[in-house]
mmCIF file of C-alpha atoms (C1' of nucleotides) in Angstrom:
data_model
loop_
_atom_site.group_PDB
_atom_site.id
_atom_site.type_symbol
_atom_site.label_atom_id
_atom_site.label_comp_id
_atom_site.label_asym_id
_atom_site.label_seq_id
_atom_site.Cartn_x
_atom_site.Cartn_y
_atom_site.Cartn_z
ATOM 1 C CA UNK A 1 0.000 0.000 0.000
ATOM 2 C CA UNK A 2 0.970 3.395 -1.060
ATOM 3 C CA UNK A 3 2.192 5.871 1.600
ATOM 4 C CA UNK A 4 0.418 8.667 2.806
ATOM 5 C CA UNK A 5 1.525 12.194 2.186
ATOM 6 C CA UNK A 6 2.150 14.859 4.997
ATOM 7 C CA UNK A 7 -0.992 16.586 3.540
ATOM 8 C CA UNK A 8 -2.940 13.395 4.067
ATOM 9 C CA UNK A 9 -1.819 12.319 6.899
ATOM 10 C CA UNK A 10 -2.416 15.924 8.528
ATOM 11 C CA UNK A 11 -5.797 15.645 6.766
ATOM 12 C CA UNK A 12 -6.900 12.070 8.771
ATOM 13 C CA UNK A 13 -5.913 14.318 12.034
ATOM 14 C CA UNK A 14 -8.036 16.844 11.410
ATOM 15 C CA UNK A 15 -10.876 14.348 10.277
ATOM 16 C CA UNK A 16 -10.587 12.540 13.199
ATOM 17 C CA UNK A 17 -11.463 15.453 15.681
ATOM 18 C CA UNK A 18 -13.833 16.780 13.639
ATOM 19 C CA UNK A 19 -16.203 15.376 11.092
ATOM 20 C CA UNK A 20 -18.519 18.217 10.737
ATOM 21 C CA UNK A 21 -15.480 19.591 8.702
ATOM 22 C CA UNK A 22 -16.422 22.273 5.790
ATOM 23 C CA UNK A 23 -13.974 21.481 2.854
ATOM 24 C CA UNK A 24 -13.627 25.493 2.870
ATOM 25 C CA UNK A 25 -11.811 25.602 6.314
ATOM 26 C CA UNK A 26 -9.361 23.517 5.476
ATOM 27 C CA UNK A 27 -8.472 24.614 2.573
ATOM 28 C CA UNK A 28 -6.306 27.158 4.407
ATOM 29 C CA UNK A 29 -4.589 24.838 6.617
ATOM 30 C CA UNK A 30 -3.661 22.083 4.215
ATOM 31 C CA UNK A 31 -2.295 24.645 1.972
ATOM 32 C CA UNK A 32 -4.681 23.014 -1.270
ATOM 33 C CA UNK A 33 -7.636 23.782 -3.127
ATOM 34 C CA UNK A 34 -11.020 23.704 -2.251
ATOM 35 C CA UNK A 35 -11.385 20.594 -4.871
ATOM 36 C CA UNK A 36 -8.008 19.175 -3.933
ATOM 37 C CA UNK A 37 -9.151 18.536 -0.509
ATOM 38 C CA UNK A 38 -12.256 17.011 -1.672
ATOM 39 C CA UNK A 39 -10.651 14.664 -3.818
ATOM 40 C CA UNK A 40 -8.361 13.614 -1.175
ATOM 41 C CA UNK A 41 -10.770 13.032 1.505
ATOM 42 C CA UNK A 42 -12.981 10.960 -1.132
ATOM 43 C CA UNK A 43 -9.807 9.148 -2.116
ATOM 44 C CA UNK A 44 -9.021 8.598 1.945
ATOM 45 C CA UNK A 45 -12.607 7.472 2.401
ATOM 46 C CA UNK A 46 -12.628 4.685 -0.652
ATOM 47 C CA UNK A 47 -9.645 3.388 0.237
ATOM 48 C CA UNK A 48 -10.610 2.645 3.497
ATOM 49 C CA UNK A 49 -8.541 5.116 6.380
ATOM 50 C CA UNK A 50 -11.848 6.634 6.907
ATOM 51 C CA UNK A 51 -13.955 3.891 8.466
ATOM 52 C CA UNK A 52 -17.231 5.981 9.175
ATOM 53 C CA UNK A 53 -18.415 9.341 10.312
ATOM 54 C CA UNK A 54 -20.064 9.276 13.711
ATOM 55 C CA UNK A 55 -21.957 11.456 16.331
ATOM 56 C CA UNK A 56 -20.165 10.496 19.889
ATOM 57 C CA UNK A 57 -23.534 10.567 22.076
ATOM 58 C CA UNK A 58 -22.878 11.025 25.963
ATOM 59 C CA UNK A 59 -23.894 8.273 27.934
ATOM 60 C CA UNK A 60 -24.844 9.888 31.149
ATOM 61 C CA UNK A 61 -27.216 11.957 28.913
ATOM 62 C CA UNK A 62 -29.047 9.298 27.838
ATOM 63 C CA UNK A 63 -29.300 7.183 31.163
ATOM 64 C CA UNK A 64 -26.107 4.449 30.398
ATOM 65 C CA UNK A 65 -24.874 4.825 33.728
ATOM 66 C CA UNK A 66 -23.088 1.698 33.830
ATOM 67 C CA UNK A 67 -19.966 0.644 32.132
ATOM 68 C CA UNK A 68 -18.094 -2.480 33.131
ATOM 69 C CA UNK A 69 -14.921 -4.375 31.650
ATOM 70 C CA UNK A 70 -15.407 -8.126 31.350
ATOM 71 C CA UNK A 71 -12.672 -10.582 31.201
ATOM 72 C CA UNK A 72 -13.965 -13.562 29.674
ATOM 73 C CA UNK A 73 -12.200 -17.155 29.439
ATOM 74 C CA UNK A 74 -13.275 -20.238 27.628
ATOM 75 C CA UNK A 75 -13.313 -23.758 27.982
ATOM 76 C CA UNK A 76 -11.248 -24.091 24.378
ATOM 77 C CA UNK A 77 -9.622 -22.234 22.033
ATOM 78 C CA UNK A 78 -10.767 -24.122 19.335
ATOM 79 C CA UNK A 79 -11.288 -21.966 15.951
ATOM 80 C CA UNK A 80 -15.076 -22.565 15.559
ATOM 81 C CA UNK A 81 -15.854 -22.289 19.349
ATOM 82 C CA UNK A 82 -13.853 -18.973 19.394
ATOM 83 C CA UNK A 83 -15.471 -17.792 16.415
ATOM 84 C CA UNK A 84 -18.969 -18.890 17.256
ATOM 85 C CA UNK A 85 -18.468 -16.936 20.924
ATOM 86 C CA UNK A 86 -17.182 -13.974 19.113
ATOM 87 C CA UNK A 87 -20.169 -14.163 16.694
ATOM 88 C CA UNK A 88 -22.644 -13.994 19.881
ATOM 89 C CA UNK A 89 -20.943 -11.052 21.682
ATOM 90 C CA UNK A 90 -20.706 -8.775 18.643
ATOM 91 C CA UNK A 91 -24.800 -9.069 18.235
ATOM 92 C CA UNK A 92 -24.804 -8.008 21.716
ATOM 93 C CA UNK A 93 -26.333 -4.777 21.664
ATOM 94 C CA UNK A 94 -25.147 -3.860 24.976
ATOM 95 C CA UNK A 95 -21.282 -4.608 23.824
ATOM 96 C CA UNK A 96 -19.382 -1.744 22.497
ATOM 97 C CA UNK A 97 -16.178 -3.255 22.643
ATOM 98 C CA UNK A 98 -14.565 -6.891 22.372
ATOM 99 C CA UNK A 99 -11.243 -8.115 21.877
ATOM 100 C CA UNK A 100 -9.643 -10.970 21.736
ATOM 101 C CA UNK A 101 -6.390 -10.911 24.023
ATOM 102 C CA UNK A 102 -3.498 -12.724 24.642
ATOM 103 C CA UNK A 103 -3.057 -12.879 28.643
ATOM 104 C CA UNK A 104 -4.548 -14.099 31.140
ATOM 105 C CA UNK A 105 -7.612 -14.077 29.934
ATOM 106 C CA UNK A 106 -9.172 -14.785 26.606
ATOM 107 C CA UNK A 107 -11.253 -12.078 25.627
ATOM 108 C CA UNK A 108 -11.768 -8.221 27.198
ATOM 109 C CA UNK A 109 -15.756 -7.044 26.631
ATOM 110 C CA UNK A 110 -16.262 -3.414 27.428
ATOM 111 C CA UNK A 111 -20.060 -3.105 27.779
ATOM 112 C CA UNK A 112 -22.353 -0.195 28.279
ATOM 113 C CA UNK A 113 -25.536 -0.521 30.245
ATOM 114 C CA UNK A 114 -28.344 1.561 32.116
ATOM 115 C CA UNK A 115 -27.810 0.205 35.680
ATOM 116 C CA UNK A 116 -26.650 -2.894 37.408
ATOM 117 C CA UNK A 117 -30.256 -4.463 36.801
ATOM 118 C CA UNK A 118 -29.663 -4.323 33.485
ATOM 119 C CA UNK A 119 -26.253 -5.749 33.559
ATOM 120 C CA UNK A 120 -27.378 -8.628 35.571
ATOM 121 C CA UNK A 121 -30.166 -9.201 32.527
ATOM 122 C CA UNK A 122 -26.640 -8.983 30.012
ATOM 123 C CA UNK A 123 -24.626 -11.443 32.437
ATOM 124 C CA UNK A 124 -27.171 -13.631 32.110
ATOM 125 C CA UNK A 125 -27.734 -13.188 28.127
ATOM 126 C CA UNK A 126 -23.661 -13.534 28.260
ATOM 127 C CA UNK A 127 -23.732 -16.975 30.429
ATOM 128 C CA UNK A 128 -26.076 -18.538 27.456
ATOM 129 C CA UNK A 129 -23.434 -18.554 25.238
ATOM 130 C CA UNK A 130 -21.721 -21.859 25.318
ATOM 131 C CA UNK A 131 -18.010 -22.570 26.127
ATOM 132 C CA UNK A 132 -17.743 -19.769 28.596
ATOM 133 C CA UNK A 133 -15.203 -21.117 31.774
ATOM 134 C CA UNK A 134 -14.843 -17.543 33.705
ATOM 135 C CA UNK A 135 -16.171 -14.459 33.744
ATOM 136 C CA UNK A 136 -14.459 -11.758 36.003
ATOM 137 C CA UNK A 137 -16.094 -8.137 35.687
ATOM 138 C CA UNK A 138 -14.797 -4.763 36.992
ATOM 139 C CA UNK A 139 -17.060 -1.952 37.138
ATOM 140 C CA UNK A 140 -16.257 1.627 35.834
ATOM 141 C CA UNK A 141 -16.375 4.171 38.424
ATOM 142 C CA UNK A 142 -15.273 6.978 36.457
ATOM 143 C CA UNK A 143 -13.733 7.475 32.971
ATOM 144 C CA UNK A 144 -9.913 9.035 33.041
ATOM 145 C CA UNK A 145 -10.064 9.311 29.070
ATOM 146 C CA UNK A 146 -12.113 8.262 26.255
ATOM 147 C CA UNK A 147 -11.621 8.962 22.587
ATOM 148 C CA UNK A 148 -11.356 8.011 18.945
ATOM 149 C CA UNK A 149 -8.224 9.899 18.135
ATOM 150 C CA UNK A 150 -5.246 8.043 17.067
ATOM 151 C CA UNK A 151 -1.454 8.825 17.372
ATOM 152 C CA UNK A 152 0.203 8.357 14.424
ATOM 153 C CA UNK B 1 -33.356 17.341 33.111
ATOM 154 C CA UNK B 2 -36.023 17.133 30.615
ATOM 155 C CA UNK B 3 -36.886 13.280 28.633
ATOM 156 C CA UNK B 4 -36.126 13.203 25.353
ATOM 157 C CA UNK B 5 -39.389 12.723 23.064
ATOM 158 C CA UNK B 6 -39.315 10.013 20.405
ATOM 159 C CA UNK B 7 -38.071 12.082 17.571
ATOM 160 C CA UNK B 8 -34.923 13.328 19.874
ATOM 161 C CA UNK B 9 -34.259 9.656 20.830
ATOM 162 C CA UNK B 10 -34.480 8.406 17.123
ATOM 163 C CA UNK B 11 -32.019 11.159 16.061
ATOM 164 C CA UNK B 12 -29.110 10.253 18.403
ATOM 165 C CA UNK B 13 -29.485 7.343 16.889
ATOM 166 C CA UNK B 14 -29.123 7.799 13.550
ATOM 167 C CA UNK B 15 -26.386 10.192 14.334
ATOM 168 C CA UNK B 16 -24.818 8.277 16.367
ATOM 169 C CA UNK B 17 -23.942 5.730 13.167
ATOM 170 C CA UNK B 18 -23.794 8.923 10.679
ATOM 171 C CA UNK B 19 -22.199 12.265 11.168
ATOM 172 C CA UNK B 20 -22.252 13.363 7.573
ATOM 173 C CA UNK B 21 -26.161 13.485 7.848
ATOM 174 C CA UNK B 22 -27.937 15.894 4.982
ATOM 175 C CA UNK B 23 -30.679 17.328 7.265
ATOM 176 C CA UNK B 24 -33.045 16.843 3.867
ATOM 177 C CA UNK B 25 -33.049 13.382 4.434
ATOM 178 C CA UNK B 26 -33.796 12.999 8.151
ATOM 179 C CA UNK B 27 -36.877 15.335 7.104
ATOM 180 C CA UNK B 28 -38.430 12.104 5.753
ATOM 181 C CA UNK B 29 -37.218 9.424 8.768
ATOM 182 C CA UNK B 30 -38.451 11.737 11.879
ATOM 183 C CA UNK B 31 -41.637 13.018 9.803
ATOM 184 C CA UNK B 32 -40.182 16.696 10.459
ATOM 185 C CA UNK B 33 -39.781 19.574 8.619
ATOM 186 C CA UNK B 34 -36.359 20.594 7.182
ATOM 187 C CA UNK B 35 -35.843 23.242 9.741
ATOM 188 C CA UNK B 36 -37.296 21.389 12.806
ATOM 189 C CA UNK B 37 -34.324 18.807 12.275
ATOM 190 C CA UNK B 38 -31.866 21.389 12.001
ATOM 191 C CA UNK B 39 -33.427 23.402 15.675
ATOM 192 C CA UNK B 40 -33.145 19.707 17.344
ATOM 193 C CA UNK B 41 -29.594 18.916 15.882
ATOM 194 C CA UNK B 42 -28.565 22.524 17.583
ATOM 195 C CA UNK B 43 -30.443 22.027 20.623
ATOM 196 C CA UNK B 44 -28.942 18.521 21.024
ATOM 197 C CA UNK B 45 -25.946 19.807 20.658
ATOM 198 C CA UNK B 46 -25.500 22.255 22.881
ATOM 199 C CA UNK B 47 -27.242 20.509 25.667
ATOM 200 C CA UNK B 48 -24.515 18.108 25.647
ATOM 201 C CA UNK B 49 -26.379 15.192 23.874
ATOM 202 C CA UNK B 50 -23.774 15.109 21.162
ATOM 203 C CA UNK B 51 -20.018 15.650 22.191
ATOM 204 C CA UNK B 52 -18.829 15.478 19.326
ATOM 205 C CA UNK B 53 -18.732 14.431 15.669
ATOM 206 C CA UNK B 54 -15.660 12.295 14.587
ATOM 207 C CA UNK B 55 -13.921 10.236 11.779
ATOM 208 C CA UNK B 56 -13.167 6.962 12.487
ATOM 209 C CA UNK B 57 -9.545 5.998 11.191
ATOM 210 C CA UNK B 58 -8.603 2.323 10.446
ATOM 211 C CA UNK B 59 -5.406 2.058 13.186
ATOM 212 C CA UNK B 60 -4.077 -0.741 10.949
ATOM 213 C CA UNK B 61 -4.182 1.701 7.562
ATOM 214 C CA UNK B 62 -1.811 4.678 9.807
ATOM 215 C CA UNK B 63 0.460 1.854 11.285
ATOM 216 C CA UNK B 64 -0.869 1.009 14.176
ATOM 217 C CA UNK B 65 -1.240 -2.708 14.625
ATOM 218 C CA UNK B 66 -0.607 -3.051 18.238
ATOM 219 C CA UNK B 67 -3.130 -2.692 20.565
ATOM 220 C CA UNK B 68 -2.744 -3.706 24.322
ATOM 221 C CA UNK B 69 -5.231 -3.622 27.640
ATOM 222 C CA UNK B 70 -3.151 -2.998 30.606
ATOM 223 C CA UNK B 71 -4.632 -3.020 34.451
ATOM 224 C CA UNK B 72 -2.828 -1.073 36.987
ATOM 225 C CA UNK B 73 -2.989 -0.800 40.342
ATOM 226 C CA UNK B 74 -1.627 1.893 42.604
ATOM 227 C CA UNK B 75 0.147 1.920 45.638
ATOM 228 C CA UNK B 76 -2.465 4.115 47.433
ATOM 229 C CA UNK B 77 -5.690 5.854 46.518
ATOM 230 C CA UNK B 78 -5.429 8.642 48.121
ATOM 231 C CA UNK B 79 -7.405 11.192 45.830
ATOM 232 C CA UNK B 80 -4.412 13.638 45.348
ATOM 233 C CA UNK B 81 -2.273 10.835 44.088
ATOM 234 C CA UNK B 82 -5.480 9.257 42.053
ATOM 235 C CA UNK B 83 -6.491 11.969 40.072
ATOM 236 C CA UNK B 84 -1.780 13.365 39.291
ATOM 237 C CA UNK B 85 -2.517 9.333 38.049
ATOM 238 C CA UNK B 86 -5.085 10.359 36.164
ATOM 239 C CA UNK B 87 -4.109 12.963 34.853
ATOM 240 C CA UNK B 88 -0.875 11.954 33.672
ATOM 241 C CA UNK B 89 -2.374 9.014 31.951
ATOM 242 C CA UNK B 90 -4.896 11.298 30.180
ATOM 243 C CA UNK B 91 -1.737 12.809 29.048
ATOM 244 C CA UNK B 92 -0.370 10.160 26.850
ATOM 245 C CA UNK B 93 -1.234 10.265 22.916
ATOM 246 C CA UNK B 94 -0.752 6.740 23.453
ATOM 247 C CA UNK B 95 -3.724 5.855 25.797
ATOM 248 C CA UNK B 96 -7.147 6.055 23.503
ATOM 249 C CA UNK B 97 -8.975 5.104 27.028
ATOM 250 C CA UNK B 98 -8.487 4.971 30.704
ATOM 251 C CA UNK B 99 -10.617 4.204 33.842
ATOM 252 C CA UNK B 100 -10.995 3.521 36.939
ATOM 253 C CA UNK B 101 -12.516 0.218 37.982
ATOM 254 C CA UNK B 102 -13.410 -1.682 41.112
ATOM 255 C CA UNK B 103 -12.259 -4.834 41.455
ATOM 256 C CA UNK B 104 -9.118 -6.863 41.461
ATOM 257 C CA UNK B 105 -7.634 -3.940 39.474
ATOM 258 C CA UNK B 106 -7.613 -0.019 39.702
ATOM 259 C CA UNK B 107 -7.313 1.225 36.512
ATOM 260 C CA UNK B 108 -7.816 -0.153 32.675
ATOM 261 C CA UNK B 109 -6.058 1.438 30.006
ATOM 262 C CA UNK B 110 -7.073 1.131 26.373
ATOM 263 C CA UNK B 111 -3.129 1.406 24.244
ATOM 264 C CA UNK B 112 -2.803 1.796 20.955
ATOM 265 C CA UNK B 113 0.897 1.667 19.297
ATOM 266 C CA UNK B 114 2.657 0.794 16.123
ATOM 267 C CA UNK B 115 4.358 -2.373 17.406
ATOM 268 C CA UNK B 116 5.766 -3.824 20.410
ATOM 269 C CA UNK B 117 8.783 -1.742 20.068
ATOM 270 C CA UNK B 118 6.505 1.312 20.701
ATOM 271 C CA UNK B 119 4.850 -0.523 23.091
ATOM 272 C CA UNK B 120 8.030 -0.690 25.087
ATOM 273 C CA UNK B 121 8.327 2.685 24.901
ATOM 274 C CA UNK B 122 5.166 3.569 26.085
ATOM 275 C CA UNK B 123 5.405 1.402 29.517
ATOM 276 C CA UNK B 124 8.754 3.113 30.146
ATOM 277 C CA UNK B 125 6.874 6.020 30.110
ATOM 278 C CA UNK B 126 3.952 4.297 32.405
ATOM 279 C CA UNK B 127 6.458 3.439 34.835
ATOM 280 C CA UNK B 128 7.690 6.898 35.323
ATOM 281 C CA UNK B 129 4.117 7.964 36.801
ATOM 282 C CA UNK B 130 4.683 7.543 40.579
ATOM 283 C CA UNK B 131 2.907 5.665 42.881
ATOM 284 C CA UNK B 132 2.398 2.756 40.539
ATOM 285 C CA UNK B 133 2.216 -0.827 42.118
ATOM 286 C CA UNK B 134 1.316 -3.747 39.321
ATOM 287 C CA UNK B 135 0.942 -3.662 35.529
ATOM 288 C CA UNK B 136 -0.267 -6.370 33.878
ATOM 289 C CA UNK B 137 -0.636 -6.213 29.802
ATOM 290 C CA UNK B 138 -3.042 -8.080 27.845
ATOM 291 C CA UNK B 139 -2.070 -7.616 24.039
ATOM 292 C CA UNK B 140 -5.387 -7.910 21.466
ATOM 293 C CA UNK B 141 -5.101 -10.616 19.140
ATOM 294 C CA UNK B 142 -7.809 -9.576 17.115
ATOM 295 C CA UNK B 143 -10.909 -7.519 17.333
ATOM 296 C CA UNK B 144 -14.314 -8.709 18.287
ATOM 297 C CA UNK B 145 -16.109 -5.951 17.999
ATOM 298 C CA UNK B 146 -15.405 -1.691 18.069
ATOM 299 C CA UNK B 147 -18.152 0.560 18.101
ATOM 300 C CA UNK B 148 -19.114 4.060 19.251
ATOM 301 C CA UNK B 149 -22.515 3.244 18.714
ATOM 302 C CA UNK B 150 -24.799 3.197 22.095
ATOM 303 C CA UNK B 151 -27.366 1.211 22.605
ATOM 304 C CA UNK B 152 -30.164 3.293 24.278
ATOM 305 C "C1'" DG C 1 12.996 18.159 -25.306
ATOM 306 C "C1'" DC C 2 8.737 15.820 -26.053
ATOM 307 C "C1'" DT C 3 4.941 12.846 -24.581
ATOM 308 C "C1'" DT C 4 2.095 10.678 -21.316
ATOM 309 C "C1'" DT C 5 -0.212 10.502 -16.973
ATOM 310 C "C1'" DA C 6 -1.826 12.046 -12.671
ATOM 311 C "C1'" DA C 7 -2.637 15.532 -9.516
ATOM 312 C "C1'" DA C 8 -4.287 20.293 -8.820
ATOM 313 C "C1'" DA C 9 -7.107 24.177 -9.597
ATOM 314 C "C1'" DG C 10 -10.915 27.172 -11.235
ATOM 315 C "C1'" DG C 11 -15.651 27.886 -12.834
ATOM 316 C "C1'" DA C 12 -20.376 27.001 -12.540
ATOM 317 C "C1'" DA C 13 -24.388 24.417 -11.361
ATOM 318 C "C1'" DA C 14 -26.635 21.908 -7.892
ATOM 319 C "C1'" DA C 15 -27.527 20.981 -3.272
ATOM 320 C "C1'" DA C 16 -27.613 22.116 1.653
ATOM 321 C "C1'" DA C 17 -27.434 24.920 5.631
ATOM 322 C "C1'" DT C 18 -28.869 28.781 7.845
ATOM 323 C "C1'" DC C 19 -31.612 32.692 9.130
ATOM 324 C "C1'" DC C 20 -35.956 35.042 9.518
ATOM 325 C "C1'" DG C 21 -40.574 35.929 9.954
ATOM 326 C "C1'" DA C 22 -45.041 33.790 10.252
ATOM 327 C "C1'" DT C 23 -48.162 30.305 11.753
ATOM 328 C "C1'" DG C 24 -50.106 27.009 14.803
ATOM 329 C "C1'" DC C 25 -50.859 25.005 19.192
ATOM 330 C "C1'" DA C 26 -51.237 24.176 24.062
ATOM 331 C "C1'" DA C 27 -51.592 25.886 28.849
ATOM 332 C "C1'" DG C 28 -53.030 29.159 31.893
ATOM 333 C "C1'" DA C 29 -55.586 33.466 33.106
ATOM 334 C "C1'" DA C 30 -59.392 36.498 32.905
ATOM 335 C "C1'" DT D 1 -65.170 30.546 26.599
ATOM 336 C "C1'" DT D 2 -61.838 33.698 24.909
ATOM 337 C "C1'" DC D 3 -57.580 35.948 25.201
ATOM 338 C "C1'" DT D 4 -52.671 35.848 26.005
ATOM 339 C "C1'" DT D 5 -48.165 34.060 26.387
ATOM 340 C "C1'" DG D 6 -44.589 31.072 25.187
ATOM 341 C "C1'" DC D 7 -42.753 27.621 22.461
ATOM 342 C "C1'" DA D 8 -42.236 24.366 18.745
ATOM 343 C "C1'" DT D 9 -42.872 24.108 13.842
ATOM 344 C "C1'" DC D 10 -42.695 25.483 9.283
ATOM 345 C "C1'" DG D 11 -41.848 27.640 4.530
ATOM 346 C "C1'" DG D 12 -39.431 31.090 1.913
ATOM 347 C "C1'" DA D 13 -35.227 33.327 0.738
ATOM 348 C "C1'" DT D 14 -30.371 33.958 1.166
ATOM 349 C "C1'" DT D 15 -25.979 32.366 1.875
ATOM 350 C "C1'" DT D 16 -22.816 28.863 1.966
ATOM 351 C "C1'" DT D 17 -20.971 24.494 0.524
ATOM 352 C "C1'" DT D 18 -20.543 20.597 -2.319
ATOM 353 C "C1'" DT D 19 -19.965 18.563 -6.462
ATOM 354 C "C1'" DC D 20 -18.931 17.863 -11.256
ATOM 355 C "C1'" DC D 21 -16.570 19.117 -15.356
ATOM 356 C "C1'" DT D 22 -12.909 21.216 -17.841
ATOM 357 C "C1'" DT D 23 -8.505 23.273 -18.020
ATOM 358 C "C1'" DT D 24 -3.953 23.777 -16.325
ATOM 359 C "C1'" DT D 25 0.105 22.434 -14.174
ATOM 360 C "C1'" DA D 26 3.667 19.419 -12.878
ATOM 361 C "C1'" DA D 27 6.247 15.404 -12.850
ATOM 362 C "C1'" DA D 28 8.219 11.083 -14.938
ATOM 363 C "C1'" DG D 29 9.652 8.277 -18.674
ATOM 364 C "C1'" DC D 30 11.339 7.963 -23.191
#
DNA sequence: GCTTTAAAAGGAAAAAATCCGATGCAAGAA
DNA sequence: TTCTTGCATCGGATTTTTTCCTTTTAAAGC
């Protein structure tokens, strides 16, 4: 894959704090034309370095009071168990993040809730899934950082 | 603070999985008028609903292929020493998210570097912060799932 | 130095956002 | 009931922005 230029590159930053952008505005700071710009950022997007535009929504504001981090192990690692598990958790509404580590445990589920009633009603929708040896879950109490901004 | 009628709730969501929205065509899915959707975008806005509107890069198209959970714990959590932690970590380009838990651990930070080389770097920079007791990394094989998208 | 190709830029039309004034509608008061 | 007040909604008009098309520039290979 081709590398990116400094204008691009510069570009993705800019994108990636704001995507309410006006092709205009950055004109100036990229140092291009109004069309240059436009073409890049529709190059950027079909190639794939811009995954999506999104609203970030704050949870508090609409009543997801409870984020926890769940460390998940299973019984095997065996490809179409592990596949089949990850299947399940990414329908799981209530999942916003899931990764499959190497560690001490298996898999790391971030997972975004109303209140601990309603996480009890996801542990349970969790423990369905088969294969599942240990689930250990730690509670957010407050958020030091959160954000979609990459360093690179 | 004042609900959020049905039309409100429905436009989070679509925002919240589209932040290039043409206000013409959420005239049609919220049975509104072209200007009512723009007044409720504003007022959503700056009531805090929306914090912000982002691009989502690929990390592996910029180079960044390593991504690691790491729990810490502290020596003491004394809230003077908690929040220079906290703020520290915040800090690092590095760190995409941070917070603090209960349970076995007292923090969970969310890394994301260009290889394990970088990584290194980064958790000589970790160590530096003071008061630190235990870090234990958990690099991410693969992704599950990675969303901003709530579920509300 | 000439040719070929891709990126960059400018112009103009189309589309969208934004502002403004007007209308409707509900709740409360006379 | 009728009037008033306040607020959400709406349509028109203007401004701004996007988008497409064509021309120009620049760079690379021959």
């Amino acid at each position: 894959m081709q590398e990116l230029s400094k204008q691009e590159i510069e570009l993705l930053r800019i994108l990636q704090l704001n995507a309410r952008f006006d092709i205009t505005d950055l004109t100036e700071r990229l140092n291009m034309s109004r069309t240059s710009v436009y073409d890049r950022i529709k190059k950027l997007e079909n190639e794939g370095y811009i995954k999506d535009y999104v609203a970030i929504i704050d949870p508090k504001k609409v009543g997801l009071n409870f984020t926890v981090i769940i460390n998940v192990s299973l019984n095997s690692q065996r490809l179409e168990l592990v596949e089949e598990f990850s299947r399940q958790v990414a329908a799981l509404d209530e999942v916003v993040e899931g990764y499959v580590t190497g560690g001490i445990f298996d898999y790391v589920l971030k997972v975004v809730v109303k209140d601990p009633e309603a996480f009890n009603d996801f542990i349970r929708k969790l423990s369905d899934i088969p294969n599942i040896s240990k689930v250990q879950s730690s509670f957010v109490m407050s958020y030091i950082k959160q954000s979609t901004k990459l360093h690179f």
